[in-house]
Short mmCIF file of C-alpha atoms in Angstrom, two decimals:
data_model
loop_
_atom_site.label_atom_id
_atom_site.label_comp_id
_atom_site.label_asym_id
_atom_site.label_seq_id
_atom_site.Cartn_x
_atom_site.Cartn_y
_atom_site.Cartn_z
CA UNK A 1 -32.50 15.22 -70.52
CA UNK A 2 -33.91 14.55 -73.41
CA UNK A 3 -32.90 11.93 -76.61
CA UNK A 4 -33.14 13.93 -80.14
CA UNK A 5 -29.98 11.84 -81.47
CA UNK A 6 -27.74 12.74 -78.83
CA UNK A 7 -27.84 13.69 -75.32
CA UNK A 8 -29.34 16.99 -74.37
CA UNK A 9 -30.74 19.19 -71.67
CA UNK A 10 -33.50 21.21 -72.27
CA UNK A 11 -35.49 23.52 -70.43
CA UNK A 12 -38.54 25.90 -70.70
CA UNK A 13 -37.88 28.77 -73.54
CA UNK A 14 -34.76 26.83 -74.91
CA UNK A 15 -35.85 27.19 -77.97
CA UNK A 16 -37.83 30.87 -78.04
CA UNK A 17 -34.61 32.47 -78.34
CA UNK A 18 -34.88 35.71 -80.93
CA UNK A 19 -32.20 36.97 -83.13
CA UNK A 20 -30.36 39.63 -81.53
CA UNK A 21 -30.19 42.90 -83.05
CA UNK A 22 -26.87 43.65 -85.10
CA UNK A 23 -25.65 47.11 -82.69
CA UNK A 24 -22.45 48.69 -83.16
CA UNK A 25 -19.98 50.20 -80.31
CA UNK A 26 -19.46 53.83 -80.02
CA UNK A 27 -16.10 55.05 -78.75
CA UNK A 28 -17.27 57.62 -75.78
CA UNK A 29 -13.81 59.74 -76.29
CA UNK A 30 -14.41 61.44 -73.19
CA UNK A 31 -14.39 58.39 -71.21
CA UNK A 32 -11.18 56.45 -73.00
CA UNK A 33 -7.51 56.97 -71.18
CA UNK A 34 -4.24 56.74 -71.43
CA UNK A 35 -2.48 56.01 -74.45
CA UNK A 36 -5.32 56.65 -77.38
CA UNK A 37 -3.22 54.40 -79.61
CA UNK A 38 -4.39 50.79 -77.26
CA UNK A 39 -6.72 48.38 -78.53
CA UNK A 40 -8.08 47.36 -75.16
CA UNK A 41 -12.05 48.15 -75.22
CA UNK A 42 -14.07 48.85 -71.65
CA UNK A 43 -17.80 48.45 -72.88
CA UNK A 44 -20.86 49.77 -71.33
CA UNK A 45 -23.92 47.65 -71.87
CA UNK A 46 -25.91 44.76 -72.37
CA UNK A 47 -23.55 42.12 -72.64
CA UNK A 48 -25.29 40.01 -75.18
CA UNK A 49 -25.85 43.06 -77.51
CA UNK A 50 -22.08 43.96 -76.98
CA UNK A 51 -20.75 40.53 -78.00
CA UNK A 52 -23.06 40.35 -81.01
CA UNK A 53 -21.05 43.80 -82.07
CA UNK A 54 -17.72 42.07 -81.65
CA UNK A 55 -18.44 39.15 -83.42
CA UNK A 56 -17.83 40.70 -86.53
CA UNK A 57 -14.26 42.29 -85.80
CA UNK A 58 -12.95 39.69 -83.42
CA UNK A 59 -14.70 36.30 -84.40
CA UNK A 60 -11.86 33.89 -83.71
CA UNK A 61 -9.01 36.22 -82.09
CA UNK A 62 -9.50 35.76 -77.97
CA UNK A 63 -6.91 33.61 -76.74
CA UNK A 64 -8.47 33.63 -73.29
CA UNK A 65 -12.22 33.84 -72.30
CA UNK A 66 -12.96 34.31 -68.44
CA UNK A 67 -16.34 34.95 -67.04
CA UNK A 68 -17.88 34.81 -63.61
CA UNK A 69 -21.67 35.17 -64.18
CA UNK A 70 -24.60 35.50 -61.68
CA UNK A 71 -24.80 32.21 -59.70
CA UNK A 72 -28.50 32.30 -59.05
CA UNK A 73 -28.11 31.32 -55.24
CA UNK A 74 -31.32 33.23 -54.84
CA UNK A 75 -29.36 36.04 -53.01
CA UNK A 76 -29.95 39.77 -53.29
CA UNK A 77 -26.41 42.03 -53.32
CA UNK A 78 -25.95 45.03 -53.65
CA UNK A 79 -25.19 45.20 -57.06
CA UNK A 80 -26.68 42.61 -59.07
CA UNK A 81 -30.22 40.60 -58.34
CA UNK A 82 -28.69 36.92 -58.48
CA UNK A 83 -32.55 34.82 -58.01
CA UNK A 84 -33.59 34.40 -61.59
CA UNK A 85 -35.45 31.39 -62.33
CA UNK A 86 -33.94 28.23 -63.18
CA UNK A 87 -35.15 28.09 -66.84
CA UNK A 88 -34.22 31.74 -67.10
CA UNK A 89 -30.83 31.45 -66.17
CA UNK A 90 -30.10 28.64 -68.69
CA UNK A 91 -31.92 30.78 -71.63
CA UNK A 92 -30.03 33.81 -70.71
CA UNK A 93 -26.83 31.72 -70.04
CA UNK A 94 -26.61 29.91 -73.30
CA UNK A 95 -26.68 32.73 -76.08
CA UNK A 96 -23.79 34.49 -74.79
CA UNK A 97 -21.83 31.38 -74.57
CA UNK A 98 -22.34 30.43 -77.99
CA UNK A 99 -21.28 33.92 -78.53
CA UNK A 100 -18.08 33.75 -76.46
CA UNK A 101 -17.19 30.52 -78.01
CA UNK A 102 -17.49 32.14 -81.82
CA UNK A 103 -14.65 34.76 -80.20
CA UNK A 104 -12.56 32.14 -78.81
CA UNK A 105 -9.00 31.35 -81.34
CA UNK A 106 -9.18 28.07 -82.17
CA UNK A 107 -6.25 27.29 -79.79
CA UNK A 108 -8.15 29.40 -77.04
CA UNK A 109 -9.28 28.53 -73.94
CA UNK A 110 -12.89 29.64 -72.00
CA UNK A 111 -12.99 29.74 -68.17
CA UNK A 112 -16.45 29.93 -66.34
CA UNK A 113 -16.64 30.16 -62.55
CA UNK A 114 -19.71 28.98 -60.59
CA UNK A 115 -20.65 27.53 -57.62
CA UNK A 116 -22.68 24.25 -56.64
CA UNK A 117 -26.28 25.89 -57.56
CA UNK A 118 -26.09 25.66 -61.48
CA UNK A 119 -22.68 24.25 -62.15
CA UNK A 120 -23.57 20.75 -63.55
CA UNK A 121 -26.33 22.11 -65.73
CA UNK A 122 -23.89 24.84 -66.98
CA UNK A 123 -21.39 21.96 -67.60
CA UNK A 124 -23.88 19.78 -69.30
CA UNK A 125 -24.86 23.09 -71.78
CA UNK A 126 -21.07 23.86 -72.58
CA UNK A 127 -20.88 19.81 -73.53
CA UNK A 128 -23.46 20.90 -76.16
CA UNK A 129 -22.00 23.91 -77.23
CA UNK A 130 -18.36 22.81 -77.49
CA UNK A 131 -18.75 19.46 -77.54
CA UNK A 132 -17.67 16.71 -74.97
CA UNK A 133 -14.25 16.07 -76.57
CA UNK A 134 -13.45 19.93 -75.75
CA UNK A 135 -13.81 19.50 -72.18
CA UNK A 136 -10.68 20.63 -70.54
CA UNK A 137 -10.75 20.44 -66.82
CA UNK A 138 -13.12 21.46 -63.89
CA UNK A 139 -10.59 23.30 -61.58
CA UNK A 140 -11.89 23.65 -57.78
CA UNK A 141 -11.00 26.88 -56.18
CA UNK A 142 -10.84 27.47 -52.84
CA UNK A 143 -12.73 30.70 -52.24
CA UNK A 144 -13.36 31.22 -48.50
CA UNK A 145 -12.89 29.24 -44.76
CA UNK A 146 -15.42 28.11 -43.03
CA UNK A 147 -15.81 30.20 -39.54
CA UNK A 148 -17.72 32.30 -38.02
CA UNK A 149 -21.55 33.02 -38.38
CA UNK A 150 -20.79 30.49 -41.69
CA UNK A 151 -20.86 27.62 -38.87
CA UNK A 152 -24.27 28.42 -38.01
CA UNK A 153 -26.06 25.70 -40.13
CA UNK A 154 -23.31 23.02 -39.21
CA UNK A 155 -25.93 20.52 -38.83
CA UNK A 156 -27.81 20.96 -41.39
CA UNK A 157 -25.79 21.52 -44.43
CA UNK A 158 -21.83 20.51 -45.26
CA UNK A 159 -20.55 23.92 -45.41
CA UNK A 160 -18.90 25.33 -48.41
CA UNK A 161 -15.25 26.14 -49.36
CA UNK A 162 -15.07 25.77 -52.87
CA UNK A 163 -16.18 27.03 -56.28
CA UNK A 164 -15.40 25.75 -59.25
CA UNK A 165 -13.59 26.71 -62.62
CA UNK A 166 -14.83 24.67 -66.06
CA UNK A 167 -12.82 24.82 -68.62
CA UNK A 168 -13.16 24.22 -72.27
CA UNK A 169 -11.26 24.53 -75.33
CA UNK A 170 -12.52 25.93 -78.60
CA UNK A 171 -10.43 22.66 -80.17
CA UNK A 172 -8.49 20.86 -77.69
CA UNK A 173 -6.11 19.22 -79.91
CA UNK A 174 -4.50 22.92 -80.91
CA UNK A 175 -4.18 24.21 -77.19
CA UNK A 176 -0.80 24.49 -75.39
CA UNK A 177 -0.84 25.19 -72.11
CA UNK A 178 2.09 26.94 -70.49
CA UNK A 179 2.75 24.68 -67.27
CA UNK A 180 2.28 26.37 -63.68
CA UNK A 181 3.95 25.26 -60.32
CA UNK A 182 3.32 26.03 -56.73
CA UNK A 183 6.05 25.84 -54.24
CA UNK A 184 6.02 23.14 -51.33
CA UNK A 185 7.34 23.94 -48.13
CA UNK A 186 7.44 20.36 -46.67
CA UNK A 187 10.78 19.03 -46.55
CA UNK A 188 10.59 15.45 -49.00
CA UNK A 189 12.37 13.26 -46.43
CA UNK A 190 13.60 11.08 -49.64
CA UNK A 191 16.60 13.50 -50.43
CA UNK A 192 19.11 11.93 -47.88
CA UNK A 193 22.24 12.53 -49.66
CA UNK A 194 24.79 14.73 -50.61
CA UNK A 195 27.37 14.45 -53.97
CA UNK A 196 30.55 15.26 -53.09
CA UNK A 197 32.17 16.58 -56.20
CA UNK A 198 36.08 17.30 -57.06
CA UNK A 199 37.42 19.78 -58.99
CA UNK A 200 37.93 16.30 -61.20
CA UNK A 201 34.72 15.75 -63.87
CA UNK A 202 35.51 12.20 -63.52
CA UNK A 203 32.43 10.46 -61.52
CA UNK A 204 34.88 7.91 -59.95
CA UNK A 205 36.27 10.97 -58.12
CA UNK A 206 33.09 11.98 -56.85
CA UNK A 207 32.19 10.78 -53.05
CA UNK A 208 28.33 10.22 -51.42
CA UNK A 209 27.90 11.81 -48.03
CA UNK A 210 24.76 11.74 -45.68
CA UNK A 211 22.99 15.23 -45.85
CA UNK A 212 22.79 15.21 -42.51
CA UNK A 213 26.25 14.40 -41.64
CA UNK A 214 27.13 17.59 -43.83
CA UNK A 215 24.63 19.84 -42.64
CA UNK A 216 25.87 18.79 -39.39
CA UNK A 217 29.69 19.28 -40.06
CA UNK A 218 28.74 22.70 -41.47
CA UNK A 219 26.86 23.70 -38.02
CA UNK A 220 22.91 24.17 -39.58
CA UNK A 221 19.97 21.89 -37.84
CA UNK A 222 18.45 19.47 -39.81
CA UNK A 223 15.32 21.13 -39.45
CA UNK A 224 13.13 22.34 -42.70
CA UNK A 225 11.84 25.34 -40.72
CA UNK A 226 15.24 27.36 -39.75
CA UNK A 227 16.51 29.74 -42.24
CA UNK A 228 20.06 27.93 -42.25
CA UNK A 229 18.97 24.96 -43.50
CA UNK A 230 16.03 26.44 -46.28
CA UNK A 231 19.59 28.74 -47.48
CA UNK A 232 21.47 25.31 -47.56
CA UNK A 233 19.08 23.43 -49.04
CA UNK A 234 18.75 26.62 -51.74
CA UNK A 235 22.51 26.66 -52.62
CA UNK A 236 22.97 23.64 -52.55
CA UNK A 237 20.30 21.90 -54.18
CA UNK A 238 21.82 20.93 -57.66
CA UNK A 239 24.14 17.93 -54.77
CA UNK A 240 21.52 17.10 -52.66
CA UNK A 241 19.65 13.82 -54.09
CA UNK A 242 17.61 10.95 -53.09
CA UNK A 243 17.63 6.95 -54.55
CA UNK A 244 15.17 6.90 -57.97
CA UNK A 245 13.87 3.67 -59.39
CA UNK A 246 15.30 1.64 -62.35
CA UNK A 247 15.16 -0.88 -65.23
CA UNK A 248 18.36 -0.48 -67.38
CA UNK A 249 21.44 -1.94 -67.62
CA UNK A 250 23.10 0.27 -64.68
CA UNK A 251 20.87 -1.35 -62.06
CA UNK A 252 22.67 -4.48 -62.15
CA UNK A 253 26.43 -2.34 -63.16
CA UNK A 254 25.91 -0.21 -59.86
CA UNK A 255 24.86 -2.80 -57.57
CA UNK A 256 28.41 -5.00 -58.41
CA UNK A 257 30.16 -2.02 -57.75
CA UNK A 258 28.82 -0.26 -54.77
CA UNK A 259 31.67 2.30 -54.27
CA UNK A 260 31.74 3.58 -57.52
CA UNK A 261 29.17 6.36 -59.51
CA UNK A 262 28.27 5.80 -63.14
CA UNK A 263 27.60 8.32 -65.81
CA UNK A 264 25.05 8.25 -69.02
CA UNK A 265 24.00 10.68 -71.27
CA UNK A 266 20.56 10.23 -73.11
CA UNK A 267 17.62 12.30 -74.01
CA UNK A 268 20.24 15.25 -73.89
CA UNK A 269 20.84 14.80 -70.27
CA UNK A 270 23.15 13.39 -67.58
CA UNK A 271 22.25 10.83 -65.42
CA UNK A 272 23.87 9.17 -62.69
CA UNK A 273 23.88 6.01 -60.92
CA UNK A 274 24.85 4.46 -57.67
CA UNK A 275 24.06 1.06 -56.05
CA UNK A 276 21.75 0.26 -58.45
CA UNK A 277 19.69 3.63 -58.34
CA UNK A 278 19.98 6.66 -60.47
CA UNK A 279 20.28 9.66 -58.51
CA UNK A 280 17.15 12.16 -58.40
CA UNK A 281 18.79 15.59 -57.75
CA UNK A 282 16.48 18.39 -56.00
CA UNK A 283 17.37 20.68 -58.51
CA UNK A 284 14.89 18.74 -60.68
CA UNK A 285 11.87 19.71 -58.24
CA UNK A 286 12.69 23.54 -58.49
CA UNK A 287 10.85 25.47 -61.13
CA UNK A 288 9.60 29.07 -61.94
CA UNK A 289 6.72 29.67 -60.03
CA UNK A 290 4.68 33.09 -59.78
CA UNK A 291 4.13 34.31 -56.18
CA UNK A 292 3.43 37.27 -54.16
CA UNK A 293 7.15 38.37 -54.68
CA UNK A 294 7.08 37.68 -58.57
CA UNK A 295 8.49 34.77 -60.29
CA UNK A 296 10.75 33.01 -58.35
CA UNK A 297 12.58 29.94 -58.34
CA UNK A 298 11.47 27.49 -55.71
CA UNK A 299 11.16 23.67 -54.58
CA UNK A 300 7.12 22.70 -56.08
CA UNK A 301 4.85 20.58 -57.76
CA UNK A 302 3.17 21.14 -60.68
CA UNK A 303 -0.41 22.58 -60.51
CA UNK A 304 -3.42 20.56 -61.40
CA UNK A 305 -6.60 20.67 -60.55
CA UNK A 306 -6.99 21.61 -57.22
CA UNK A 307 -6.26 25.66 -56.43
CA UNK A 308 -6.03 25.55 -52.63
CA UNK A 309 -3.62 28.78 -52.48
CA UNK A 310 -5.51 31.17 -53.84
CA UNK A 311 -5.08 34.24 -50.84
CA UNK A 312 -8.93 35.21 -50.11
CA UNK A 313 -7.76 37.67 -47.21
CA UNK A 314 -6.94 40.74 -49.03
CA UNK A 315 -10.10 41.51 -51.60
CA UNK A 316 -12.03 44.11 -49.56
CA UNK A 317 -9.75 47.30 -51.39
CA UNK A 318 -8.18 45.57 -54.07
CA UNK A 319 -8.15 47.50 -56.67
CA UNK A 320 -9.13 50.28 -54.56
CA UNK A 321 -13.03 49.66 -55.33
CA UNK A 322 -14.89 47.85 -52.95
CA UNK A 323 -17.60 45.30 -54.09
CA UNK A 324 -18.55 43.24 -51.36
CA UNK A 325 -18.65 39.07 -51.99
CA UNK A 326 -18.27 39.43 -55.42
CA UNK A 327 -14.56 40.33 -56.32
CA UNK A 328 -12.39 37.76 -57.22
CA UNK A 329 -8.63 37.62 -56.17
CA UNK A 330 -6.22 39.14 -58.91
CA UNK A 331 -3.92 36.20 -57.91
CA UNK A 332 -6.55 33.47 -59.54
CA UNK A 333 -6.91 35.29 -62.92
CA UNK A 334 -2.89 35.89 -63.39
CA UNK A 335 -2.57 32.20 -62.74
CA UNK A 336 -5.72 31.51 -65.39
CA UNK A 337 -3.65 33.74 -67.69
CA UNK A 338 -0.20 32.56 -66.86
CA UNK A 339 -1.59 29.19 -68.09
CA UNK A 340 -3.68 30.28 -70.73
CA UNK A 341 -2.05 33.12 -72.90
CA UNK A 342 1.41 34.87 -73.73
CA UNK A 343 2.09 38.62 -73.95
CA UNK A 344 -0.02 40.55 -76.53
CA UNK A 345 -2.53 38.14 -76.37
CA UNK A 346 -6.45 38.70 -76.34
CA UNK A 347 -8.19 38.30 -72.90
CA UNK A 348 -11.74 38.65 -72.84
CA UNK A 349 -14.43 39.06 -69.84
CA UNK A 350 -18.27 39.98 -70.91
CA UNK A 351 -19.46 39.80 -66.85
CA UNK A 352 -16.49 42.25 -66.22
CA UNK A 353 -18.03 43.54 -62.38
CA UNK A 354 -15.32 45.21 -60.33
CA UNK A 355 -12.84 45.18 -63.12
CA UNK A 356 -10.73 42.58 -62.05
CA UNK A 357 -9.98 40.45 -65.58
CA UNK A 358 -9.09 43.58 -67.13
CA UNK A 359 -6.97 45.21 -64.52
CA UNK A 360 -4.80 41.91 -64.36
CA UNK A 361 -4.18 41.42 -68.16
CA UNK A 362 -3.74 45.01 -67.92
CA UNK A 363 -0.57 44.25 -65.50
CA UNK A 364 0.52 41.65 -67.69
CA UNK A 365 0.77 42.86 -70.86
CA UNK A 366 -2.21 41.22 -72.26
CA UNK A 367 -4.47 43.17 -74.90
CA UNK A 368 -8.25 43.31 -72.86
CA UNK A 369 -12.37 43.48 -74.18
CA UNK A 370 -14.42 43.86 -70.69
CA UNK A 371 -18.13 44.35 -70.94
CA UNK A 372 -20.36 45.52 -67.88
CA UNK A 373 -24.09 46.73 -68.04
CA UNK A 374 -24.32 48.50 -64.78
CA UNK A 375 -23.19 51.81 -63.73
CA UNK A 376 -20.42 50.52 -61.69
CA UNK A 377 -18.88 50.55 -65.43
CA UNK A 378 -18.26 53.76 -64.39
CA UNK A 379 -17.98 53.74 -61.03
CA UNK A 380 -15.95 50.52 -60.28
CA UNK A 381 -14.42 49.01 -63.72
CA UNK A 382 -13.22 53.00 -65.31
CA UNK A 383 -12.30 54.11 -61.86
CA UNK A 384 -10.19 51.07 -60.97
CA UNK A 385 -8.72 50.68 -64.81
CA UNK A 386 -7.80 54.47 -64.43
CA UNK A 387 -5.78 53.77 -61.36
CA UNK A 388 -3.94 50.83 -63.14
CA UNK A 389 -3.22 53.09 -65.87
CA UNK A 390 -1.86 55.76 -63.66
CA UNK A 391 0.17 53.77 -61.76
CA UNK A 392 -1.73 54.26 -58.25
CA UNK A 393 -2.66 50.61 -58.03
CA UNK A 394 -0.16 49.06 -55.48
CA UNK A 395 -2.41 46.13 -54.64
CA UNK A 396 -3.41 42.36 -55.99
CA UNK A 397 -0.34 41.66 -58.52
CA UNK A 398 1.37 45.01 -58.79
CA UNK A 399 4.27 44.20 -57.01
CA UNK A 400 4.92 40.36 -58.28
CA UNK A 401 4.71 42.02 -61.76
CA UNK A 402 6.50 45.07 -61.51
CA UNK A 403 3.84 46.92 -62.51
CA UNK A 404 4.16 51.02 -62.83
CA UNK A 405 1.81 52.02 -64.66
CA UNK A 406 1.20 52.97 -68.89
CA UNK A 407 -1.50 51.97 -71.15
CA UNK A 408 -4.93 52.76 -71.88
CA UNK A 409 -8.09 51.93 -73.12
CA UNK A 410 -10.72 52.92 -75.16
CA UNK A 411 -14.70 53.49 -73.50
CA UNK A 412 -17.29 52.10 -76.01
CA UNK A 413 -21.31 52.54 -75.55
CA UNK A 414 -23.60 50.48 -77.98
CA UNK A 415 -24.96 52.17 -80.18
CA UNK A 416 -28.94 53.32 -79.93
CA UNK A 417 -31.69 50.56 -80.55
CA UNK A 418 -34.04 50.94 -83.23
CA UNK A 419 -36.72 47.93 -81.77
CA UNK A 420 -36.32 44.95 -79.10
CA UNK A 421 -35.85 41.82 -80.97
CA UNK A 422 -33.42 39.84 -78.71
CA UNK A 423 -34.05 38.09 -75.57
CA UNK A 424 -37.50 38.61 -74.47
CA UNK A 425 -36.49 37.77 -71.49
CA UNK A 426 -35.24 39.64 -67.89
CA UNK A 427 -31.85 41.51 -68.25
CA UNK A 428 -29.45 39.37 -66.61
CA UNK A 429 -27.55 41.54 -64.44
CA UNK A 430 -23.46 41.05 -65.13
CA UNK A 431 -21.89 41.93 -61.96
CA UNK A 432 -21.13 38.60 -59.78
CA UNK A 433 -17.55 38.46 -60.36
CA UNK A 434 -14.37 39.94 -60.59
#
């Protein structure tokens, strides 16, 4: 860290960078499929170059920027050479983010996964580049278990579980978020009561019960795990309430008359009272909440910052292309993009690997840009995006979307280079991610 006026962190060849070389992207025609009216783009090449091409066309127009670049872990895979130098990685790191961020709407939102090896130093360069005040969140992701040859080095080394997700907005004062819930399935012991309602709307005629005494009148176990009782509970949640907190004038009301229920309307809602406690309905813990069988309705909590049920299991052929510790789940992008965008929107991934950013906003009706340098831009991100297309996808979020197929894309190539004048540094290969 360094003090020029503000707080910084530099490293060898921060400042050699070279201006990169205006390119342009050539449709391949033979290579784009499906519908040739789509505007989603599935670039081959140097992802630097290619974002430099955008910039001009799409400067200020991606809702949604995800990218999963090399970690350097000093690991060799089979597609990518993750063990670049420290300096190195931050040189080749910070061009394209500056790039990105030009893209990004200004009520858009960048997501950049990365493990424990470079993630404060890649935090500390997006404080520069967006600024502090644009910090969003760092989301931790739970990305494997440990077991297994992984419990080798037990006692040398606290194993790892997680990866992490930091977020920043392009302004943070212009971003709306749309609000994402996971369901529970602990039973909140709180909710011990039942409202009896008449066919009367008068709250006088109303009677409380004890939920168990009417579970057990009705012949289901007060159990959370049998089936009777989660169908109850379902039906039946909009009468099933526990005791809430309060400060107004129906505290003291309710407690001098203990047999009776009170009714208020404010804020454009009712709310009810009884023995000096408004009454907390279960109904107001159920929300929409996007699983493995679509959107359902379901008993949850609000999702912050903490992604601990993200299914790892089912990676190996999702997709149908296999790329081996590197894919990421489809689940943890639609919830990134459930969060982050609405249909029609611009998603954008420039470390594209297996395809997996594209095939997802793909599914959900999101308009795409993926870059990827390697040939598996042909072998993994056209072959997999074909699939999608055709409707011969059936894994990752096909069925919680509906998703039958349609679409297309169009294949770009940059165009030929007339002399090297940008990064005279190693390529940095773009394939540790989705």
């Amino acid at each position: 860290m360094q003090n020029r006026g503000k707080l910084e962190l530099t490293w060898v060849g921060k400042y050699d960078q070279k201006e990169i070389e205006p390119r342009i992207l050539i449709e391949d025609k033979s290579k784009s499929y499906g519908d040739p009216r789509s505007e989603n783009m599935l670039i081959h090449g140097d992802n630097l170059i290619a974002l430099k091409a955008l910039e001009q066309d799409y400067s200020g127009k991606i809702k949604c920027i995800y990218i999963d670049p090399p970690y350097n872990t000093g690991s060799a895979f089979e597609h990518y050479d993750d063990n670049l130098e420290h300096s190195i990685w931050l040189s080749l790191m910070k061009p394209r983010i500056e790039l990105l961020r030009s893209l990004l709407s200004d009520d858009g939102l960048m997501f950049v996964q990365i493990d424990d090896n470079e993630q404060a130093y890649l935090r500390v360069m997006m404080d520069e580049i967006f600024g502090r005040a644009n910090f969003l969140s760092t989301i931790t992701v739970k990305m494997s278990t440990v077991s297994g040859v992984k419990t080798t080095h037990r006692e040398k080394t606290i194993l790892k579980e997680k990866e992490l997700i930091h977020v920043f907005a392009k302004n943070k004062e212009l971003i709306k978020l749309n609000p994402q819930y996971v369901p529970v399935y602990e039973w909140d012991t709180e909710f011990q009561y039942y409202l009896q309602k008449t066919e009367s709307s008068n709250p006088e005629d109303w009677k409380v019960l004890r939920l168990k005494d009417v579970l057990e009148k009705n012949g289901i176990p007060f159990n959370p795990q049998e089936t009777s009782f989660k169908k109850f509970v379902d039906d039946n949640k909009a009468f099933i309430w526990r005791r809430a907190f309060i400060r107004n004038k129906y505290k003291q009301i309710s407690q001098e008359n203990p047999e009776k229920i009170f009714r208020d309307y404010s804020e454009g809602k009712e709310h009810l009272y009884y023995r000096g406690r408004e009454m907390f309905f279960l109904t107001d813990k159920y929300y929409d909440c996007f699983t493995e069988e679509g959107i359902v309705n379901k008993m949850s909590v609000l999702l912050a910052d903490m992604w601990l049920d993200i299914n790892t299991g089912k990676l190996f052929n999702e997709g149908g292309v296999e790329f081996r510790n590197s894919k990421k789940p489809e689940f943890l992008i639609a919830r990134i993009l459930n969060l982050s965008t609405n249909l029609g929107d611009y998603v954008l991934d420039s470390f594209l690997g297996s395809g997996t950013t594209a095939a997802v906003a793909h599914k959900m009706g999101r308009k795409w840009i993926g870059i990827e340098m390697g040939e598996h831009a042909y072998t993994h991100c056209k072959v997999r995006l074909n699939k999608v297309i055709d409707g011969e996808d059936s894994g990752g979020i096909t069925k919680a979307v509906n998703w039958t197929g349609g679409g297309g894309y169009k294949f770009y190539e940059l165009g030929p280079n007339t002399k090297r004048t940008y990064l005279d540094l190693p390529h940095m290969r773009s394939t540790h991610r989705p």
